[in-house]
Amino acid sequence: MGISKEELVEEIFQMVEKAHGKRKLKASDIWKDMIKKHPEVDKKIVQDAIKTLVDAGRCVYTYFGGSFVEIPHEEAAAKH
Amino acid sequence: MSKTPLLDQLESGPWPSFVTDLKRIAAKKPQVLDLLGQLERSYQEKITHWKHGGIVGVLGYGSGIIGRYSDLPDEFPGVEHFHTMRINQPSGWFYTTAALRQLCDIWDKHGSSVMNLHGATGDVIFLGCRTENLEPCFAELTAAGWDLGGSGSTFRSPSCCVGPARCEWSCYDTMEACYEITQEMQFDLHRPSYPYKYKIKFSGCPNDCVAAVARADLSVIGVWKDDIRVDQSAVQAYAGGELKPKGGGAHVDKLDVQADVVGLCPTYCMSYDGKTLKIDDRNCNHCMHCINMMPQALRPGTETGAAILLGSHAPILEGAQLSWVIQPFMVMESPYDEFKELNSRITEWWAEHGKNRERVGELILRLGMREFLEAAELPPAPQQVRIPRANPFFFWNQSDFDAEAKGRKYYQTEGFDVE
């Protein structure tokens, strides 16, 4: 039995949280990493897990010259 | 004295002016006055005062909202937040008046009232929304049946020409294809999962009215396989001046069939003896010139579909590039399974190998068309050769060398139109 969807969601969240402030992760960085760690999952499963995190507001998509998955935070551009 | 002397100059020409429009809107939306003020400032200083991108969006979506902030919020508080919303357009940009009024009413309520019909991908563009108004505006739009379009590293809202709705030359139902693909790609449209942007445009015939060949990563251009249909009596009517060339839209009233049609055929595949127009359809490259000149005499054939091209983009360093034929002919009929499967193979390969901000056409230039064709499971075809003698796409496998050792010749005519 491979990793459950709930476990996968948490693992992705931790990955995004760990990268926060250090490296911006694209969705493809996440699914490539997860498939490497868990060969039984496929890209669609990882994408659905990212969707779960975004729909719950735990992660957000951001755009800084490309689109990334990040932890919600106050962006510098909104401050003045 | 006017506060916007530079902008005022843009009202002085003979054409409609966006400055005039903005001044009219500013009478009821004070933030637009700040928009004019900041733009005037930019014109004076020759620098933008917008900060672009960021985190803003609506819950669950990663596209459709483009963050825009002023870097002069104290001076122009009305444009402190001035986000852009992209609204996915209906196929072929067909609206009822009621639908347009509905969009305007929603935007008057939640935003600046400044809109653009349409953006480069065809979306309706709402310009100027504060962050706190994004969700209410989105909720009202979706309740009315509208949806956001694509932005960022996503599948962008596909667009199409009006196709068979108004054009007799359309070789497939562009609007249906556009709608079907929009529905198929909902996940990729709203949730960024690509290395960069990815656009599909559908043109019904080689006239390519949506400029798919230049403006879409995947260009779907209608084409026919059989012969151009010719009405010889109508050809005579054009030659005699009874019918106006280009439906009356040409620079001359009477067509010189030899000079204006036959003489301008790029492949010299036509001849005219004063009575009969003959076309060597095997050498026709479907440029549409003759059909455009004599629309009542010539028509596309009846065995229709689309040519699939890939890779157009306009990067700063390499310059603009047109799409490249990858499949010369595909039948385009609902449910478009063959097209969907090909599109899926393309995006899978690109997502796997593409670098950040690398378009699929750039990836092909980096890794080679040969590698792409193998990944997309497309057989090599003569139409794929863009530069003769430079990219013939021979696939040398060990089995070829083995076969050569056993006496097989490289030349084969089977499957090709070689006489």
Tab-separated table of C-alpha atoms in Angstrom, chain A residues 26-28 31-32 35 43-44 46-48 50-51 53-80, chain B residues 51-56 59-63 66 69-70 73-74 80-81 83 151-154 156 187-188 190-196 347-348 351-354 356-357:
chain	number	residue	atom	x	y	z
A	26	LYS	CA	6.659	25.476	-9.358
A	27	ALA	CA	3.926	22.840	-9.464
A	28	SER	CA	6.217	20.792	-11.700
A	31	TRP	CA	5.216	16.599	-8.800
A	32	LYS	CA	8.656	15.660	-10.052
A	35	ILE	CA	6.970	11.001	-8.075
A	43	LYS	CA	1.373	13.543	-11.812
A	44	LYS	CA	-2.411	13.806	-11.672
A	46	VAL	CA	0.067	15.148	-7.043
A	47	GLN	CA	-1.761	17.906	-8.902
A	48	ASP	CA	-4.986	16.979	-7.130
A	50	ILE	CA	-1.860	20.606	-4.639
A	51	LYS	CA	-5.419	21.575	-5.559
A	53	LEU	CA	-4.036	22.555	-0.426
A	54	VAL	CA	-4.945	25.592	-2.548
A	55	ASP	CA	-8.705	25.081	-2.183
A	56	ALA	CA	-8.244	24.931	1.595
A	57	GLY	CA	-6.213	28.149	1.568
A	58	ARG	CA	-3.133	26.442	3.027
A	59	CYS	CA	-1.137	27.173	-0.128
A	60	VAL	CA	-1.569	29.825	-2.811
A	61	TYR	CA	-0.475	30.234	-6.375
A	62	THR	CA	1.739	33.271	-6.900
A	63	TYR	CA	3.139	34.956	-9.977
A	64	PHE	CA	6.647	36.376	-10.071
A	65	GLY	CA	7.654	36.088	-13.713
A	66	GLY	CA	6.316	32.526	-13.559
A	67	SER	CA	3.704	30.775	-11.432
A	68	PHE	CA	4.650	29.190	-8.118
A	69	VAL	CA	3.041	27.378	-5.196
A	70	GLU	CA	3.705	29.102	-1.877
A	71	ILE	CA	2.533	29.508	1.694
A	72	PRO	CA	0.133	32.489	1.980
A	73	HIS	CA	1.987	35.596	3.024
A	74	GLU	CA	1.768	39.333	2.721
A	75	GLU	CA	3.488	40.326	-0.464
A	76	ALA	CA	6.030	43.098	-0.617
A	77	ALA	CA	4.321	44.792	-3.570
A	78	ALA	CA	1.181	45.385	-1.495
A	79	LYS	CA	3.136	47.274	1.156
A	80	HIS	CA	4.146	50.875	0.821
B	51	LYS	CA	4.356	46.942	-9.722
B	52	HIS	CA	3.290	43.716	-11.386
B	53	GLY	CA	2.380	40.202	-10.307
B	54	GLY	CA	2.369	38.795	-6.802
B	55	ILE	CA	0.033	36.782	-4.681
B	56	VAL	CA	-3.431	38.197	-5.366
B	59	LEU	CA	-9.533	31.153	-3.719
B	60	GLY	CA	-8.730	27.948	-5.582
B	61	TYR	CA	-7.527	29.608	-8.778
B	62	GLY	CA	-3.947	30.376	-9.733
B	63	SER	CA	-4.776	32.398	-12.824
B	66	ILE	CA	-2.915	39.775	-12.477
B	69	TYR	CA	0.023	48.009	-7.590
B	70	SER	CA	1.093	51.617	-7.847
B	73	PRO	CA	0.167	55.132	-3.604
B	74	ASP	CA	0.353	58.288	-1.519
B	80	GLU	CA	-2.934	51.783	-4.969
B	81	HIS	CA	-4.490	48.430	-5.978
B	83	HIS	CA	-5.539	44.517	-10.393
B	151	SER	CA	-2.724	33.883	-16.820
B	152	GLY	CA	0.716	32.949	-15.565
B	153	SER	CA	2.186	29.531	-16.314
B	154	THR	CA	-1.105	28.027	-17.422
B	156	ARG	CA	-4.343	30.379	-21.666
B	187	PHE	CA	-7.674	22.221	-14.614
B	188	ASP	CA	-4.715	23.511	-16.618
B	190	HIS	CA	-7.014	27.682	-13.675
B	191	ARG	CA	-4.107	25.945	-11.936
B	192	PRO	CA	-0.594	26.758	-13.121
B	193	SER	CA	1.203	23.514	-13.873
B	194	TYR	CA	3.313	24.335	-16.931
B	195	PRO	CA	6.821	25.785	-17.309
B	196	TYR	CA	5.316	28.901	-18.896
B	347	THR	CA	2.181	19.295	-22.760
B	348	GLU	CA	3.448	16.196	-20.925
B	351	ALA	CA	6.194	19.910	-18.579
B	352	GLU	CA	8.777	17.154	-18.140
B	353	HIS	CA	11.661	18.823	-19.975
B	354	GLY	CA	10.904	22.547	-20.107
B	356	ASN	CA	11.126	27.803	-16.086
B	357	ARG	CA	9.773	30.402	-18.568
